Amino acid sequence: MAEPMRDPLPAPQPDPPARDFGAGPPSAFAPPTPWRRRLHIAGWIVAAMLALLMLMIAWLAVTAPLSRSLKPIAPPSVSLMSADGHLIARRGAIIDRPVAIADLPKHVPQAFMAIEDRRFYSHWGVDPRGVARAAWHNLWSDGSSQGGSTITQQLAKGVFLSSDRTFGRKAREAMIAFWLEAWLTKDQIFERYLSNVYFGDNVYGLRAASLHYFNRQPERLTIPQAAMLAGLLKAPSRLAPTTNLKGARDRAALVTQAMVEAGYISKATRDTLRPARLDLREAPNSTTGTYFADWVLPDARDRAGAVYGAQTVPTTLDWRVQRLAEAAIRRAPLGKAEAALVAMKPDGSVVAMIGGKNYRKSSFNRAVQAKRQPGSTFKLFVYLAAFRAGMTPEDFVEDTPITAGSYRPANHGGKYRGRITLRQAFAASSNVAAVRLTQKVGVDAVIKVARELGVTAPLTEDLSLALGTSEIPLVELAQAYATVAAGAYPVIAHGLPPEEQGWFQRLMSRQRRFSQDQLEMIRDLLSSAANRGTGSAAALRTSTFGKTGTTQDSRDAIFVGYAGGLVTAVWIGNDDNSPLPGGAAGGGVPARIWRNFMAGAINEPAEVAPEEQDSDLVNAIANVTVEAGLGNMSVGIDQDGMSVNIGPNQLRLPIDEPELPPPGPTPSTPPPRIAPTQPADEGVEP
């Protein structure tokens, strides 16, 4: 019998919550939903941002030069000032009439837009897409950087603002860009930009640049010519075709490719284009200059930018020291020979520069532009390489003729000293010793040292490198010796105070330091050469370090050294590379110029040497080699005494100053005197 159906049991109900008799009555309003709460928070954030934006706009309106942004643009000029406040040079700009967009061939503005701002006619002064594209490129590129500034922003930065890279300047730049877009047409903005931008060679504006580089009006520019001018804007001083034609043409090729990508010209048209050829029109320079001003001006212009009105740029030059350098060169017995001098602090700050005897007769800067053989001053790198290989100044090297191999250099005058120490070899500037050391450590090791110490000139990869046969600018020699004075490398010569760097730049440009042992050893050798060796004519009362250099047939004579916190290099020679008269050497006139200049520069009174002393014949260390049954023994005699070297051991026998005889008859037999040999300075001999 089936059971009757029953109703299901009701589900158990949860116990009612315990009432909190201490709480107030329940709210009559429903609690806000989560999305409303978020909306309220977002509203407050937007209000705060709008308030901040209004404050920023008010600040920019006060600080940005909006009032003058629509005024005519003043021609820029740069005044170079010495570190102690003297005017070195003032350079005005080469300018011409403004251009009109309507009169230019369409490919001229298209070239500038293709490489600088393709969306110029569609944005409102700032291009967010361009900024995002540049940021993405810079994030993933292998070191090349890309800018996101529009043409309007570049006009605002270049004409109305300083060139500092702070957030405040970028904000004011954007504010001025919006202001220009509101009050000027696109063509007016473009015309102002083209008529005032810097094209290198002290030339401002498209018309002046077109006449300067191609001797034609901008209304007649071809596509390759327009592309080259547009390409200069990235780095006008570095890419100026008068000094870097290959770089300018390579950059122009990138511009024409950008024109293809932007749709301004076809690929077929691009393929038919030939590189632009220069047709220079020289413009008279109404201002006089100096060698230092010519050297530093490109960097000064880049740092100042094409800014509104005149700019004053401080430099590292010391007015007093520069006057002393000019006086030292003027008083030197140079005859028809030319001379150059560069003096810098151990950090590379150039305080004096002489590029020739007379700037008005020749503005060619022989301290920077000329490349001449350094002679034995290059031995600095050879001996540093030897120390890195584990050698010391007390180690021995054979100063005997090289009879093996195809390269057989000789010492100057055919003088050889047998088995001598590295210290003696460096002081006497032995050629064969330097070549033997290079054979031992390897040519590549010597080149590596030279590169690390700042030499960028091409170097020969054979044994003749040891004798300074590769041509190097004088300023690079001074940089290399400055590393020894500073105890760190590399040292880069500069004429403008260094700009403040970010932490990443400081990390990447950090100097490396010499090991203490290597630094002490190379300073030991430089001291020996400057005080008792071939450079003794340069010795000061303060600690003096340096090295002489004389090239084959006395075509170049050099002295490079440092004392009292100042590094100086002096060169004399003829511009046609002909031999100097009288077999001049680095230990002669260059050493005397160095000493006379340095004595005043570091405030040490110079002592006048006797007129009859021929300082071209310097007192080098005399060395006599004796072959003994127990091995080689070398005996060295100098002004301080006698040294006897037996194997690795050295015995020093000082020569005491003779005492004054007591009153009475003069001794019948005078004490014996040892006349030291006086070899002339070194040379690069066949």
PDB file of N, CA and C in Angstrom, residues 2-52:
ATOM      1  N   ALA A   2       0.709   2.089  -0.987  1.00  0.00           N
ATOM      2  CA  ALA A   2       1.570   3.291  -1.130  1.00  0.00           C
ATOM      3  C   ALA A   2       1.362   4.270   0.003  1.00  0.00           C
ATOM      4  N   GLU A   3       2.524   4.798   0.390  1.00  0.00           N
ATOM      5  CA  GLU A   3       2.466   5.809   1.450  1.00  0.00           C
ATOM      6  C   GLU A   3       1.959   7.130   0.892  1.00  0.00           C
ATOM      7  N   PRO A   4       1.165   7.844   1.657  1.00  0.00           N
ATOM      8  CA  PRO A   4       0.677   9.146   1.177  1.00  0.00           C
ATOM      9  C   PRO A   4       1.836  10.134   1.039  1.00  0.00           C
ATOM     10  N   MET A   5       1.755  11.037   0.006  1.00  0.00           N
ATOM     11  CA  MET A   5       2.800  12.051  -0.248  1.00  0.00           C
ATOM     12  C   MET A   5       2.783  13.107   0.842  1.00  0.00           C
ATOM     13  N   ARG A   6       3.985  13.505   1.242  1.00  0.00           N
ATOM     14  CA  ARG A   6       4.138  14.521   2.283  1.00  0.00           C
ATOM     15  C   ARG A   6       4.789  15.799   1.704  1.00  0.00           C
ATOM     16  N   ASP A   7       4.386  16.926   2.285  1.00  0.00           N
ATOM     17  CA  ASP A   7       5.024  18.193   1.864  1.00  0.00           C
ATOM     18  C   ASP A   7       6.484  18.222   2.295  1.00  0.00           C
ATOM     19  N   PRO A   8       7.382  18.782   1.432  1.00  0.00           N
ATOM     20  CA  PRO A   8       8.814  18.857   1.832  1.00  0.00           C
ATOM     21  C   PRO A   8       9.002  19.766   3.033  1.00  0.00           C
ATOM     22  N   LEU A   9       9.990  19.414   3.813  1.00  0.00           N
ATOM     23  CA  LEU A   9      10.305  20.235   4.992  1.00  0.00           C
ATOM     24  C   LEU A   9      10.837  21.598   4.570  1.00  0.00           C
ATOM     25  N   PRO A  10      10.442  22.646   5.229  1.00  0.00           N
ATOM     26  CA  PRO A  10      10.978  23.987   4.877  1.00  0.00           C
ATOM     27  C   PRO A  10      12.469  24.086   5.181  1.00  0.00           C
ATOM     28  N   ALA A  11      13.173  24.877   4.331  1.00  0.00           N
ATOM     29  CA  ALA A  11      14.630  25.055   4.530  1.00  0.00           C
ATOM     30  C   ALA A  11      14.895  25.818   5.810  1.00  0.00           C
ATOM     31  N   PRO A  12      15.951  25.437   6.523  1.00  0.00           N
ATOM     32  CA  PRO A  12      16.258  26.135   7.779  1.00  0.00           C
ATOM     33  C   PRO A  12      16.622  27.596   7.530  1.00  0.00           C
ATOM     34  N   GLN A  13      16.081  28.495   8.320  1.00  0.00           N
ATOM     35  CA  GLN A  13      16.338  29.926   8.189  1.00  0.00           C
ATOM     36  C   GLN A  13      17.484  30.334   9.108  1.00  0.00           C
ATOM     37  N   PRO A  14      18.324  31.264   8.636  1.00  0.00           N
ATOM     38  CA  PRO A  14      19.431  31.725   9.505  1.00  0.00           C
ATOM     39  C   PRO A  14      18.908  32.539  10.666  1.00  0.00           C
ATOM     40  N   ASP A  15      19.637  32.439  11.755  1.00  0.00           N
ATOM     41  CA  ASP A  15      19.247  33.209  12.934  1.00  0.00           C
ATOM     42  C   ASP A  15      19.336  34.691  12.629  1.00  0.00           C
ATOM     43  N   PRO A  16      18.390  35.475  13.093  1.00  0.00           N
ATOM     44  CA  PRO A  16      18.465  36.926  12.862  1.00  0.00           C
ATOM     45  C   PRO A  16      19.673  37.504  13.568  1.00  0.00           C
ATOM     46  N   PRO A  17      20.276  38.509  12.947  1.00  0.00           N
ATOM     47  CA  PRO A  17      21.477  39.094  13.575  1.00  0.00           C
ATOM     48  C   PRO A  17      21.145  39.747  14.904  1.00  0.00           C
ATOM     49  N   ALA A  18      22.114  39.605  15.770  1.00  0.00           N
ATOM     50  CA  ALA A  18      21.914  40.211  17.097  1.00  0.00           C
ATOM     51  C   ALA A  18      21.865  41.714  16.964  1.00  0.00           C
ATOM     52  N   ARG A  19      20.913  42.328  17.604  1.00  0.00           N
ATOM     53  CA  ARG A  19      20.731  43.776  17.499  1.00  0.00           C
ATOM     54  C   ARG A  19      21.706  44.485  18.423  1.00  0.00           C
ATOM     55  N   ASP A  20      22.357  45.511  17.828  1.00  0.00           N
ATOM     56  CA  ASP A  20      23.296  46.331  18.612  1.00  0.00           C
ATOM     57  C   ASP A  20      22.510  47.497  19.199  1.00  0.00           C
ATOM     58  N   PHE A  21      22.190  47.329  20.493  1.00  0.00           N
ATOM     59  CA  PHE A  21      21.358  48.362  21.120  1.00  0.00           C
ATOM     60  C   PHE A  21      22.107  49.684  21.315  1.00  0.00           C
ATOM     61  N   GLY A  22      23.465  49.641  21.126  1.00  0.00           N
ATOM     62  CA  GLY A  22      24.210  50.901  21.264  1.00  0.00           C
ATOM     63  C   GLY A  22      24.253  51.702  19.978  1.00  0.00           C
ATOM     64  N   ALA A  23      23.887  51.103  18.813  1.00  0.00           N
ATOM     65  CA  ALA A  23      23.955  51.798  17.528  1.00  0.00           C
ATOM     66  C   ALA A  23      22.747  52.681  17.331  1.00  0.00           C
ATOM     67  N   GLY A  24      22.864  53.647  16.383  1.00  0.00           N
ATOM     68  CA  GLY A  24      21.763  54.557  16.103  1.00  0.00           C
ATOM     69  C   GLY A  24      20.744  53.917  15.196  1.00  0.00           C
ATOM     70  N   PRO A  25      19.750  54.672  14.833  1.00  0.00           N
ATOM     71  CA  PRO A  25      18.720  54.138  13.950  1.00  0.00           C
ATOM     72  C   PRO A  25      19.286  53.877  12.567  1.00  0.00           C
ATOM     73  N   PRO A  26      18.738  52.951  11.832  1.00  0.00           N
ATOM     74  CA  PRO A  26      19.250  52.635  10.492  1.00  0.00           C
ATOM     75  C   PRO A  26      19.090  53.829   9.563  1.00  0.00           C
ATOM     76  N   SER A  27      20.128  53.983   8.543  1.00  0.00           N
ATOM     77  CA  SER A  27      20.095  55.118   7.613  1.00  0.00           C
ATOM     78  C   SER A  27      18.933  54.986   6.663  1.00  0.00           C
ATOM     79  N   ALA A  28      18.360  56.139   6.319  1.00  0.00           N
ATOM     80  CA  ALA A  28      17.251  56.141   5.381  1.00  0.00           C
ATOM     81  C   ALA A  28      17.741  56.064   3.939  1.00  0.00           C
ATOM     82  N   PHE A  29      19.143  56.259   3.738  1.00  0.00           N
ATOM     83  CA  PHE A  29      19.685  56.233   2.370  1.00  0.00           C
ATOM     84  C   PHE A  29      20.418  54.915   2.129  1.00  0.00           C
ATOM     85  N   ALA A  30      20.294  54.445   0.905  1.00  0.00           N
ATOM     86  CA  ALA A  30      20.991  53.212   0.544  1.00  0.00           C
ATOM     87  C   ALA A  30      22.499  53.491   0.455  1.00  0.00           C
ATOM     88  N   PRO A  31      23.308  52.585   0.906  1.00  0.00           N
ATOM     89  CA  PRO A  31      24.770  52.786   0.831  1.00  0.00           C
ATOM     90  C   PRO A  31      25.200  52.948  -0.627  1.00  0.00           C
ATOM     91  N   PRO A  32      26.234  53.792  -0.887  1.00  0.00           N
ATOM     92  CA  PRO A  32      26.681  53.994  -2.271  1.00  0.00           C
ATOM     93  C   PRO A  32      27.279  52.719  -2.850  1.00  0.00           C
ATOM     94  N   THR A  33      27.005  52.520  -4.105  1.00  0.00           N
ATOM     95  CA  THR A  33      27.559  51.349  -4.787  1.00  0.00           C
ATOM     96  C   THR A  33      29.035  51.598  -5.091  1.00  0.00           C
ATOM     97  N   PRO A  34      29.801  50.539  -5.312  1.00  0.00           N
ATOM     98  CA  PRO A  34      31.248  50.715  -5.553  1.00  0.00           C
ATOM     99  C   PRO A  34      31.557  51.613  -6.738  1.00  0.00           C
ATOM    100  N   TRP A  35      30.795  51.503  -7.836  1.00  0.00           N
ATOM    101  CA  TRP A  35      31.129  52.316  -9.007  1.00  0.00           C
ATOM    102  C   TRP A  35      30.885  53.801  -8.760  1.00  0.00           C
ATOM    103  N   ARG A  36      29.893  54.130  -7.923  1.00  0.00           N
ATOM    104  CA  ARG A  36      29.678  55.532  -7.586  1.00  0.00           C
ATOM    105  C   ARG A  36      30.814  56.065  -6.727  1.00  0.00           C
ATOM    106  N   ARG A  37      31.287  55.223  -5.814  1.00  0.00           N
ATOM    107  CA  ARG A  37      32.410  55.652  -4.977  1.00  0.00           C
ATOM    108  C   ARG A  37      33.640  55.941  -5.858  1.00  0.00           C
ATOM    109  N   ARG A  38      33.907  55.066  -6.816  1.00  0.00           N
ATOM    110  CA  ARG A  38      35.041  55.288  -7.717  1.00  0.00           C
ATOM    111  C   ARG A  38      34.852  56.548  -8.546  1.00  0.00           C
ATOM    112  N   LEU A  39      33.634  56.810  -8.956  1.00  0.00           N
ATOM    113  CA  LEU A  39      33.350  58.008  -9.739  1.00  0.00           C
ATOM    114  C   LEU A  39      33.623  59.267  -8.929  1.00  0.00           C
ATOM    115  N   HIS A  40      33.253  59.239  -7.656  1.00  0.00           N
ATOM    116  CA  HIS A  40      33.527  60.390  -6.795  1.00  0.00           C
ATOM    117  C   HIS A  40      35.031  60.625  -6.656  1.00  0.00           C
ATOM    118  N   ILE A  41      35.776  59.537  -6.453  1.00  0.00           N
ATOM    119  CA  ILE A  41      37.236  59.667  -6.304  1.00  0.00           C
ATOM    120  C   ILE A  41      37.852  60.206  -7.593  1.00  0.00           C
ATOM    121  N   ALA A  42      37.387  59.682  -8.735  1.00  0.00           N
ATOM    122  CA  ALA A  42      37.909  60.146 -10.021  1.00  0.00           C
ATOM    123  C   ALA A  42      37.616  61.632 -10.220  1.00  0.00           C
ATOM    124  N   GLY A  43      36.432  62.049  -9.794  1.00  0.00           N
ATOM    125  CA  GLY A  43      36.091  63.469  -9.924  1.00  0.00           C
ATOM    126  C   GLY A  43      37.021  64.357  -9.137  1.00  0.00           C
ATOM    127  N   TRP A  44      37.345  63.939  -7.905  1.00  0.00           N
ATOM    128  CA  TRP A  44      38.278  64.735  -7.103  1.00  0.00           C
ATOM    129  C   TRP A  44      39.678  64.759  -7.745  1.00  0.00           C
ATOM    130  N   ILE A  45      40.087  63.642  -8.309  1.00  0.00           N
ATOM    131  CA  ILE A  45      41.401  63.596  -8.963  1.00  0.00           C
ATOM    132  C   ILE A  45      41.431  64.539 -10.161  1.00  0.00           C
ATOM    133  N   VAL A  46      40.370  64.510 -10.983  1.00  0.00           N
ATOM    134  CA  VAL A  46      40.309  65.385 -12.150  1.00  0.00           C
ATOM    135  C   VAL A  46      40.313  66.846 -11.718  1.00  0.00           C
ATOM    136  N   ALA A  47      39.573  67.159 -10.659  1.00  0.00           N
ATOM    137  CA  ALA A  47      39.535  68.537 -10.171  1.00  0.00           C
ATOM    138  C   ALA A  47      40.911  68.987  -9.695  1.00  0.00           C
ATOM    139  N   ALA A  48      41.616  68.090  -9.002  1.00  0.00           N
ATOM    140  CA  ALA A  48      42.961  68.429  -8.526  1.00  0.00           C
ATOM    141  C   ALA A  48      43.917  68.649  -9.693  1.00  0.00           C
ATOM    142  N   MET A  49      43.796  67.781 -10.706  1.00  0.00           N
ATOM    143  CA  MET A  49      44.669  67.931 -11.867  1.00  0.00           C
ATOM    144  C   MET A  49      44.371  69.219 -12.624  1.00  0.00           C
ATOM    145  N   LEU A  50      43.087  69.572 -12.752  1.00  0.00           N
ATOM    146  CA  LEU A  50      42.730  70.822 -13.415  1.00  0.00           C
ATOM    147  C   LEU A  50      43.273  72.026 -12.652  1.00  0.00           C
ATOM    148  N   ALA A  51      43.180  71.956 -11.314  1.00  0.00           N
ATOM    149  CA  ALA A  51      43.722  73.047 -10.509  1.00  0.00           C
ATOM    150  C   ALA A  51      45.235  73.161 -10.699  1.00  0.00           C
ATOM    151  N   LEU A  52      45.918  71.992 -10.719  1.00  0.00           N
ATOM    152  CA  LEU A  52      47.363  71.993 -10.930  1.00  0.00           C
ATOM    153  C   LEU A  52      47.705  72.527 -12.311  1.00  0.00           C
TER     154      LEU A  52
END
